[in-house]
CSV table of C-alpha atoms in Angstrom, one decimal:
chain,number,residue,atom,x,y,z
A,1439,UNK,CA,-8.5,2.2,15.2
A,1440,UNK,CA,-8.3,-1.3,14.0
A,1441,UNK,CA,-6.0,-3.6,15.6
A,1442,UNK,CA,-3.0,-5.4,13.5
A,1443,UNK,CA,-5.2,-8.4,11.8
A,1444,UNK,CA,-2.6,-11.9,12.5
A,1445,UNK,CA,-2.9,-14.9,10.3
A,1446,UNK,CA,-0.8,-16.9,9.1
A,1447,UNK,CA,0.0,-18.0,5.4
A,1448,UNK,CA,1.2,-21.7,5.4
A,1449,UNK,CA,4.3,-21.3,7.1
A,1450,UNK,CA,4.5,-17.2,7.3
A,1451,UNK,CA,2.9,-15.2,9.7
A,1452,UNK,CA,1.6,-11.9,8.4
A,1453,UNK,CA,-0.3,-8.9,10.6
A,1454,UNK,CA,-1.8,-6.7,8.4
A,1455,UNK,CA,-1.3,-2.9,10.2
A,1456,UNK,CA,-3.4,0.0,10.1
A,1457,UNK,CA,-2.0,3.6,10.1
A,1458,UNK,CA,-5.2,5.5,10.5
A,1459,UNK,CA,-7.6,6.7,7.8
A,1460,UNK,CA,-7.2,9.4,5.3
A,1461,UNK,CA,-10.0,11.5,3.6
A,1462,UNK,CA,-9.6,11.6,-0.3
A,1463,UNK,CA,-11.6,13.3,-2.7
A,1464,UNK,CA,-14.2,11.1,-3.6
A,1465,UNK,CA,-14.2,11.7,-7.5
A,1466,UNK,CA,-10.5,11.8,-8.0
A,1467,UNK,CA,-10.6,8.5,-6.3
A,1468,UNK,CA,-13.0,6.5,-8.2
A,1469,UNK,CA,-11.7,8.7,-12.1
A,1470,UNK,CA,-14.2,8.5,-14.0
A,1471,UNK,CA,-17.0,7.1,-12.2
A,1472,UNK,CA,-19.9,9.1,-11.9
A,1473,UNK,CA,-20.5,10.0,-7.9
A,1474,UNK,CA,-24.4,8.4,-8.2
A,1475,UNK,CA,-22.5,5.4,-9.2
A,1476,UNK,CA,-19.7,5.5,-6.4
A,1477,UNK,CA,-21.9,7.0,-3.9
A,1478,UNK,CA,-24.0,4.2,-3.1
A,1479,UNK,CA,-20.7,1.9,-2.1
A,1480,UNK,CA,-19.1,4.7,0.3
A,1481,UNK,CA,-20.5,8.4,1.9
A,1482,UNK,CA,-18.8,11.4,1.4
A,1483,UNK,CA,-18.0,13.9,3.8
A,1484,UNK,CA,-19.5,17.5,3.6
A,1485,UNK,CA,-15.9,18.4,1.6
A,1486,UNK,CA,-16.9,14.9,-0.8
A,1487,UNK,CA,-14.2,13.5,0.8
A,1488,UNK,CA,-14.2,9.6,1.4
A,1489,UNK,CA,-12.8,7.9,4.1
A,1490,UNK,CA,-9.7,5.2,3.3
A,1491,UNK,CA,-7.4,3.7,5.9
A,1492,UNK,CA,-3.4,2.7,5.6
A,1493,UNK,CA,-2.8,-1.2,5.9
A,1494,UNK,CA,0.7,-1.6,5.9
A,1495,UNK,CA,1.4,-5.5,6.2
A,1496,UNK,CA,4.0,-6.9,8.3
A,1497,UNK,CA,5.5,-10.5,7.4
A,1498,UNK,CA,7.8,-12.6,9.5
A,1499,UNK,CA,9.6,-14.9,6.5
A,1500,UNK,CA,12.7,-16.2,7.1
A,1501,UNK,CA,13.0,-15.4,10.4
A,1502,UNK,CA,13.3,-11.7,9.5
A,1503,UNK,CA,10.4,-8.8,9.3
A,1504,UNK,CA,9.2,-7.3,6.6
A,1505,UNK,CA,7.6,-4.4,6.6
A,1506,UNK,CA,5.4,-3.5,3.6
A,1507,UNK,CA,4.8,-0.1,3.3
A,1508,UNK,CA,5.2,2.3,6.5
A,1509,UNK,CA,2.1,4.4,6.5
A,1510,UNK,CA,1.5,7.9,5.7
A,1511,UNK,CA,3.8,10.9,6.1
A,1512,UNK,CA,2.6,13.1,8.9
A,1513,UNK,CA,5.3,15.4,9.2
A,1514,UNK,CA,4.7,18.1,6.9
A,1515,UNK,CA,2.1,19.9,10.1
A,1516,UNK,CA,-0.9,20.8,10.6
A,1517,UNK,CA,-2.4,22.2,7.7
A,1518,UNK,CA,-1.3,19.1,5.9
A,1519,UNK,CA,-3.2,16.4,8.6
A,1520,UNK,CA,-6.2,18.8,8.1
A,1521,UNK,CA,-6.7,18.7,4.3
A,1522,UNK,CA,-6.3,14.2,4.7
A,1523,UNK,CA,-8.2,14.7,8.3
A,1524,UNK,CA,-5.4,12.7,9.9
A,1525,UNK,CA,-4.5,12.1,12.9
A,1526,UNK,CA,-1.2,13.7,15.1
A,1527,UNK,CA,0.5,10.5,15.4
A,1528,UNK,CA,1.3,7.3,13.0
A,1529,UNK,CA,-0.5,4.6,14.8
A,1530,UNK,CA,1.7,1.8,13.1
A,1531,UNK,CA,4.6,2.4,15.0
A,1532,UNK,CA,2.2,1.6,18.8
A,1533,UNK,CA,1.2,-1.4,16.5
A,1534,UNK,CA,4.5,-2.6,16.5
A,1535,UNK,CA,5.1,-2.3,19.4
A,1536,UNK,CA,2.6,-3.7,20.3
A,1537,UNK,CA,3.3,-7.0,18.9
A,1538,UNK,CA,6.9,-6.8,20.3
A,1539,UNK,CA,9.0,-5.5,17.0
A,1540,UNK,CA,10.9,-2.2,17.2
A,1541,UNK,CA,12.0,-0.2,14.3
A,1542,UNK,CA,15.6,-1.6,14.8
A,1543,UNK,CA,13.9,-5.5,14.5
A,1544,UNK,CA,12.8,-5.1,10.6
A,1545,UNK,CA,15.3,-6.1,7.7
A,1546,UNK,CA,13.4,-4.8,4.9
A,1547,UNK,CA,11.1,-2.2,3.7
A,1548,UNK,CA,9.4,-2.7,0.8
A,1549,UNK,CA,8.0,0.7,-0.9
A,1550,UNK,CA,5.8,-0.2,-3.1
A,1551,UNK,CA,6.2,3.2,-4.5
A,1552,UNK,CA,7.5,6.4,-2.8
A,1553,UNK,CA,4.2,8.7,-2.6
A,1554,UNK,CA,4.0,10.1,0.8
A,1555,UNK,CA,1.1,7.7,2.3
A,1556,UNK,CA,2.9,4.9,1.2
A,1557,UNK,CA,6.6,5.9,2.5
A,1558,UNK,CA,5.7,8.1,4.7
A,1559,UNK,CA,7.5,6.5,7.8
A,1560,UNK,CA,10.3,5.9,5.5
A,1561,UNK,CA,11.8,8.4,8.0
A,1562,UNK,CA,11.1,10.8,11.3
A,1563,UNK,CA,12.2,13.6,13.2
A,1564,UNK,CA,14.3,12.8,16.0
A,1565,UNK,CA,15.6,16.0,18.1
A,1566,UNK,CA,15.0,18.4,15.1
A,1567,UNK,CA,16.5,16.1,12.3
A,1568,UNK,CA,15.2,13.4,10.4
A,1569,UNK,CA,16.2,10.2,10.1
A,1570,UNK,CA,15.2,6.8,8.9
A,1571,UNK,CA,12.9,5.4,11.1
A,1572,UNK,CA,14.2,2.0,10.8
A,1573,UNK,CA,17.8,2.6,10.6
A,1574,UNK,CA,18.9,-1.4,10.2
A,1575,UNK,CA,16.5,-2.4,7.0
A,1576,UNK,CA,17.5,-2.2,3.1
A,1577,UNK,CA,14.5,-0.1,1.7
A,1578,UNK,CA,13.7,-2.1,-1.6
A,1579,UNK,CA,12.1,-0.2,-4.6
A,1580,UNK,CA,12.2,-0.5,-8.0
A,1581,UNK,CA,15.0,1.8,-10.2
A,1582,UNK,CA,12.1,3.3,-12.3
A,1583,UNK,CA,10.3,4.3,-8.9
A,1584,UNK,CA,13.4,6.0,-7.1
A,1585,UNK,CA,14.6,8.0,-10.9
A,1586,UNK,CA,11.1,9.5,-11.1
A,1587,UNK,CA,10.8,10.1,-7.1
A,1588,UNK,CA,13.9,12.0,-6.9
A,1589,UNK,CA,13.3,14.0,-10.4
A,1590,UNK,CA,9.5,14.4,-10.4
A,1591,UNK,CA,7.2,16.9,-12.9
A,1592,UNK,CA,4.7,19.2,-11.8
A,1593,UNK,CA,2.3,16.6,-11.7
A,1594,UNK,CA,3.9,14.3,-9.2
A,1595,UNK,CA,5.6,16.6,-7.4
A,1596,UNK,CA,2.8,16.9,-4.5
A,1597,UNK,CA,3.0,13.0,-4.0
A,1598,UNK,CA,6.8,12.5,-4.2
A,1599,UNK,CA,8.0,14.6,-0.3
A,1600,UNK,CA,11.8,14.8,-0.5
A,1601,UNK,CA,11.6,14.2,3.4
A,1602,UNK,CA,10.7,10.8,3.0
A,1603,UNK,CA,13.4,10.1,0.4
A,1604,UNK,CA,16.7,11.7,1.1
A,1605,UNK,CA,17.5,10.7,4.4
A,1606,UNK,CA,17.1,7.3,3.1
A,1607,UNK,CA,19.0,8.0,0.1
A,1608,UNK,CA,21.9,9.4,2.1
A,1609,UNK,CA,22.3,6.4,4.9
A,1610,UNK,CA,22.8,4.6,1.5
A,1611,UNK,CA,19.6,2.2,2.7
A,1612,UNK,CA,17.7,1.7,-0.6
A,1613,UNK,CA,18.1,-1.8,-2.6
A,1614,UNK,CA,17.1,-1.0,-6.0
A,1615,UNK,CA,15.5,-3.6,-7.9
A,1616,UNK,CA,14.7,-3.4,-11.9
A,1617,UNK,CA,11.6,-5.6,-12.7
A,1618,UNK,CA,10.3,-8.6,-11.3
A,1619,UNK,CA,12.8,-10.0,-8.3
A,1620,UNK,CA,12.7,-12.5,-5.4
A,1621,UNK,CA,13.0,-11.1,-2.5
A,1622,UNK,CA,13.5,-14.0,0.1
A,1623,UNK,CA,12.5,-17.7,-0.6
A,1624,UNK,CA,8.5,-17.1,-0.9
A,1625,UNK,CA,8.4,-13.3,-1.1
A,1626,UNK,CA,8.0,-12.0,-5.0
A,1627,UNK,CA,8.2,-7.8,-6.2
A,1628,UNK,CA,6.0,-7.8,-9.3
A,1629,UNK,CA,5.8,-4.5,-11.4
A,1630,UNK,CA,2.6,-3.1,-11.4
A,1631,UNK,CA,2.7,0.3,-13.6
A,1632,UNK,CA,0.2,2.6,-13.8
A,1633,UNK,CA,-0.3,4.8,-10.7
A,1634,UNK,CA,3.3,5.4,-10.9
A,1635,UNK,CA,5.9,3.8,-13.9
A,1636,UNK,CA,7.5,2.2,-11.2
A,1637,UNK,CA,5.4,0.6,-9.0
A,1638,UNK,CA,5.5,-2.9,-7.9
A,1639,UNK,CA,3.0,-5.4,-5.9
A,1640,UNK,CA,4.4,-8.1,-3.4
A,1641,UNK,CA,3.2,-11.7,-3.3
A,1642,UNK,CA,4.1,-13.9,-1.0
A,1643,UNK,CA,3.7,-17.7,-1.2
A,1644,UNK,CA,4.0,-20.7,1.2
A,1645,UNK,CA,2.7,-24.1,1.3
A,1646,UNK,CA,0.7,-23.9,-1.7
A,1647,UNK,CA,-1.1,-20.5,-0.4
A,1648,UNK,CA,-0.6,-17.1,-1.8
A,1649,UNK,CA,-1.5,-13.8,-1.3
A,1650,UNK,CA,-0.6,-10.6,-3.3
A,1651,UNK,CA,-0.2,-6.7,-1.8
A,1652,UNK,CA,-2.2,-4.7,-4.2
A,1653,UNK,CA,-0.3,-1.1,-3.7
A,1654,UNK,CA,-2.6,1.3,-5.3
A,1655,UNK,CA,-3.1,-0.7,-8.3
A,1656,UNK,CA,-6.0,-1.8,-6.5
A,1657,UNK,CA,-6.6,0.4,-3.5
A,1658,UNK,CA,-9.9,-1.3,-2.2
A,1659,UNK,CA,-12.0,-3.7,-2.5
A,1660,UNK,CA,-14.9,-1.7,-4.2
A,1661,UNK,CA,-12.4,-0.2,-6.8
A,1662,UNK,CA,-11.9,-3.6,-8.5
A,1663,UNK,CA,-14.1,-3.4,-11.4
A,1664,UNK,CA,-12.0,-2.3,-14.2
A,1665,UNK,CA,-13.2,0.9,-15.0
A,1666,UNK,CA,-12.4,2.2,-11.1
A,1667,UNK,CA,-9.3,3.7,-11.8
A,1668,UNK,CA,-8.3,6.9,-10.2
A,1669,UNK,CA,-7.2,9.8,-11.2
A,1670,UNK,CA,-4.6,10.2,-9.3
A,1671,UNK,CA,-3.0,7.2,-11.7
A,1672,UNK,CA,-0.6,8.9,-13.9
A,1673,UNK,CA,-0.9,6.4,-16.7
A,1674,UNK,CA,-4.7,5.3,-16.4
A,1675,UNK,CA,-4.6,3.2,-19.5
A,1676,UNK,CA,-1.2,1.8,-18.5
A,1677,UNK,CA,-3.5,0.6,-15.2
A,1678,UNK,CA,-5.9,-0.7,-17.2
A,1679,UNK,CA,-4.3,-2.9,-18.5
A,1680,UNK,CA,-2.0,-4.0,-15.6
A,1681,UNK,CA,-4.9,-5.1,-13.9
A,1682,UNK,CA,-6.1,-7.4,-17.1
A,1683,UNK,CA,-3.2,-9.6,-16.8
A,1684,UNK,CA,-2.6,-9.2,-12.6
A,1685,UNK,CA,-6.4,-10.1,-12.0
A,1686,UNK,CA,-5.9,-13.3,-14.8
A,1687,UNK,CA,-2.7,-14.4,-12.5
A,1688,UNK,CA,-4.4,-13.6,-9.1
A,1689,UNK,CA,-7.6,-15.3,-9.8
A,1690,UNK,CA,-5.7,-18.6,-11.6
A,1691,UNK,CA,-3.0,-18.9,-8.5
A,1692,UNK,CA,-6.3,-18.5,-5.8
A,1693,UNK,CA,-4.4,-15.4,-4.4
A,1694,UNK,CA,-6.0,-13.8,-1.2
A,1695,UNK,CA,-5.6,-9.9,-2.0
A,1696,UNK,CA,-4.6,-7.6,0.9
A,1697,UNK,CA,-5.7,-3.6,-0.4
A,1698,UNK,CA,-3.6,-1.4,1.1
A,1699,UNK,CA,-6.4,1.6,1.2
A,1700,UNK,CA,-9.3,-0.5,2.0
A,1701,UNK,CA,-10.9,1.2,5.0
A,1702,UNK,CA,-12.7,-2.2,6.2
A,1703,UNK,CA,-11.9,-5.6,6.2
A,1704,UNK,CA,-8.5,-5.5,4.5
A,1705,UNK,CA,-8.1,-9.1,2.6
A,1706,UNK,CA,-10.4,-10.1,0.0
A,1707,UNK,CA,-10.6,-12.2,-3.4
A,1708,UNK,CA,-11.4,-11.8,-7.1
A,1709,UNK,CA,-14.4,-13.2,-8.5
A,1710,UNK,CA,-15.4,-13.1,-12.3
A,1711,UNK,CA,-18.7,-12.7,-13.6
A,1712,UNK,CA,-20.6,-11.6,-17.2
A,1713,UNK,CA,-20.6,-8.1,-15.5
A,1714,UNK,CA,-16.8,-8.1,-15.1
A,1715,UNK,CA,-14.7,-8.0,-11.9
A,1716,UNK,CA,-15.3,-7.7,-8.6
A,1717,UNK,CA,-13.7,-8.6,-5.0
A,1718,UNK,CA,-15.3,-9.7,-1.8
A,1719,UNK,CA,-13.8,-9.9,1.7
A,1720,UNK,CA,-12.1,-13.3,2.5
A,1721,UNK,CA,-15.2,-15.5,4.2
A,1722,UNK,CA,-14.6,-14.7,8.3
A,1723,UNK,CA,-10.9,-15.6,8.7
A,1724,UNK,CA,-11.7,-18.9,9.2
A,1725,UNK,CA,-10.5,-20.5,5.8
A,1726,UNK,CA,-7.0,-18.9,6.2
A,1727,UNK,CA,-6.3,-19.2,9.7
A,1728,UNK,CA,-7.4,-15.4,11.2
A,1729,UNK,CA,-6.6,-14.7,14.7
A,1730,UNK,CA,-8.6,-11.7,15.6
């Protein structure tokens, strides 16, 4: 299990979490990539399963937290945590903890969107009822997100868990956002559709540094080039060209990219070349002020 990753963004401090890995079907995950293509940049298991990780990212802005994303839902039993290969318990919550922050400490959630290893710690079981898990924070989301969550078709319908919505939706703790909004002074929601209608990124900015949460627009670092688009997206082309104009605004502003499924080194950058798009991880830490 990796440790929370701290470093600071001019005047923010940021820990970038880990929940644990999840074990994805290798050839939904990379669309229409052939697997002697994807293959060679991750192994699959025996069930062509590849291995991704959560990286929910923790900001301290304003002196509040903000957590981005709460991991992946783990509530559903056994036979669920088998077909991911989960683990029992959500690691991000020790991780926390472990830096001193209890669920009662964060002001904000941001969902990027509402599938269930994305919100899945929206909420948890306490003595047989569920409950959100951080019971003082205003869950942001975007209106588009939270219409299509709570009336979802039979092709979202395995993504979108009710348990990770409701409760939420009945302690009256979602802020509903409609297109691009400022958060707090330096924290941005950008729409980002594609994967769902209503998904949005998160980019913060301070001192002249920036850095933008990817959400599954970009899951990881080797599903930058263009053509890498899942097919769990349920608008592919709507993706496609999402990422044209985000990757024209991330490389101009110099963003460092944190990928919320990247199973490695979790922060990374753009580069263009005549082949197209790629990312690379961010050179050691050192440039942006890692403390491992």
């Amino acid at each position: 299990m990796r440790p929370p990753l701290h470093f600071k963004l001019g005047e923010l401090e940021l820990f970038v979490l880990n929940d644990g890995d999840i074990w994805l079907d290798g050839g939904s995950t990379f669309g229409v990539v052939p697997r002697v293509i994807w293959s060679q940049l991750t192994e699959p298991d025996e069930q062509n399963r590849i291995r991704l990780s959560m990286n929910p990212l923790l900001v301290r802005i304003a002196g509040q937290w903000v957590l981005i994303e709460t991991g992946i839902d783990r509530k559903p039993g056994p036979k669920h945590r088998e077909l991911y290969r989960l683990g029992d318990e959500n690691p991000v919550l020790a991780q926390l903890a472990s830096l001193g922050v209890w669920p009662e400490d964060i002001a904000w959630v941001i969902n990027t969107h509402l599938h269930f290893d994305h919100a899945g710690l929206n909420t948890r079981l306490e003595g047989g009822r569920l409950l959100p898990t951080f019971p003082k924070a205003r869950y942001v989301v975007q209106k588009q997100e939270l219409e299509d969550a709570t009336h979802p078709h039979e092709r979202s319908r395995a993504s979108y868990l009710p348990e990770n919505i409701e409760p939420v939706l009945e302690a009256d703790l979602f802020e509903v956002v409609e297109g691009e909004a400022e958060l707090l002074g330096g924290l941005r929601l950008i729409p980002v559709p594609g994967h769902t209608l209503g998904m949005q990124a998160v980019e913060l900015e301070s001192e002249g540094q920036r850095l933008a949460f990817t959400a599954d627009l970009v899951p990881t670092l080797m599903q930058t080039p263009l053509p890498y688009i899942m097919a769990f997206d349920l608008y592919p082309m709507t993706t496609l060209e999402t990422r044209k104009k985000m990757y024209v605004r991330w490389l101009e502003g110099d963003y460092l990219l944190c990928f919320t499924h990247e199973p490695g080194y979790p922060l990374g950058r753009l580069i263009q070349t005549e082949r197209g798009y790629r990312a690379e991880p961010a050179p050691g830490g050192e440039a942006i002020g890692l403390v491992l």
